[in-house]
């Protein structure tokens, strides 16, 4: 039981469409980060939010955006989907009181 | 920014101790070293975190030499269920950026 839930678990979208992925963090976890994991590779850091503000970003274009809400939920939005966006998208949350991040099981996005 | 280098894969047998080493030559003063375990179709799971010398918890030990340019995750007496990919991560807390390497695929055989 991870305490971080992501929805949906699987999703198929068409190239050019927009997608919103959702994450519900553990209560009290005011830091959330999102990762993209292509098949056979390690997770790639997209961005991190702390208290509803983005405070770190990896090498992803602006069409990847996010939101964090006061109720410890967050969203990852991807516009103008490309075939290479097909991947497992992982949400992870943490707080200053714990070590490391707690990851969800991810959303498998397929772009066709 | 610190990048990490790990062996691509390792084989072991049940009951053996497994040591996985990670290189992070450009680690910064304030960076911590964290290890995660990942099973197929699941998110990574936190194993252990350390800054220097040795850290031990109920599942693993982490050894970090004085220069902190590498670290070694030690798994005592592995079982088949330890077959997974293990990632070394340098927490670039100053920049709030976190980089996983390609990981080490550990295969535990009976």
PDB file of C-alpha atoms in Angstrom, chain A residues 5-13 19-23 34 76 88-89 105-109:
ATOM      1  CA  UNK A   5      -2.887   6.798  -6.032  1.00  0.00           C
ATOM      2  CA  UNK A   6      -2.873   7.672  -9.709  1.00  0.00           C
ATOM      3  CA  UNK A   7      -5.672   7.719 -12.246  1.00  0.00           C
ATOM      4  CA  UNK A   8      -6.348   6.434 -14.739  1.00  0.00           C
ATOM      5  CA  UNK A   9      -4.142   3.347 -14.726  1.00  0.00           C
ATOM      6  CA  UNK A  10      -4.146   3.107 -18.515  1.00  0.00           C
ATOM      7  CA  UNK A  11      -4.999   5.592 -21.222  1.00  0.00           C
ATOM      8  CA  UNK A  12      -4.905   5.679 -25.021  1.00  0.00           C
ATOM      9  CA  UNK A  13      -4.844   9.040 -26.793  1.00  0.00           C
ATOM     10  CA  UNK A  19      -4.264  14.607 -21.620  1.00  0.00           C
ATOM     11  CA  UNK A  20      -4.620  15.174 -17.880  1.00  0.00           C
ATOM     12  CA  UNK A  21      -3.237  12.652 -15.411  1.00  0.00           C
ATOM     13  CA  UNK A  22      -4.161  12.786 -11.743  1.00  0.00           C
ATOM     14  CA  UNK A  23      -2.421  11.944  -8.530  1.00  0.00           C
ATOM     15  CA  UNK A  34       6.217  13.751 -11.700  1.00  0.00           C
ATOM     16  CA  UNK A  76       0.061  16.514 -15.017  1.00  0.00           C
ATOM     17  CA  UNK A  88       4.539   5.249 -17.762  1.00  0.00           C
ATOM     18  CA  UNK A  89       3.920   8.482 -15.857  1.00  0.00           C
ATOM     19  CA  UNK A 105       1.922   2.782  -9.532  1.00  0.00           C
ATOM     20  CA  UNK A 106       1.714   5.128 -12.481  1.00  0.00           C
ATOM     21  CA  UNK A 107      -0.468   5.804 -15.502  1.00  0.00           C
ATOM     22  CA  UNK A 108       0.415   3.962 -18.682  1.00  0.00           C
ATOM     23  CA  UNK A 109      -0.148   6.419 -21.553  1.00  0.00           C
TER      24      UNK A 109
END
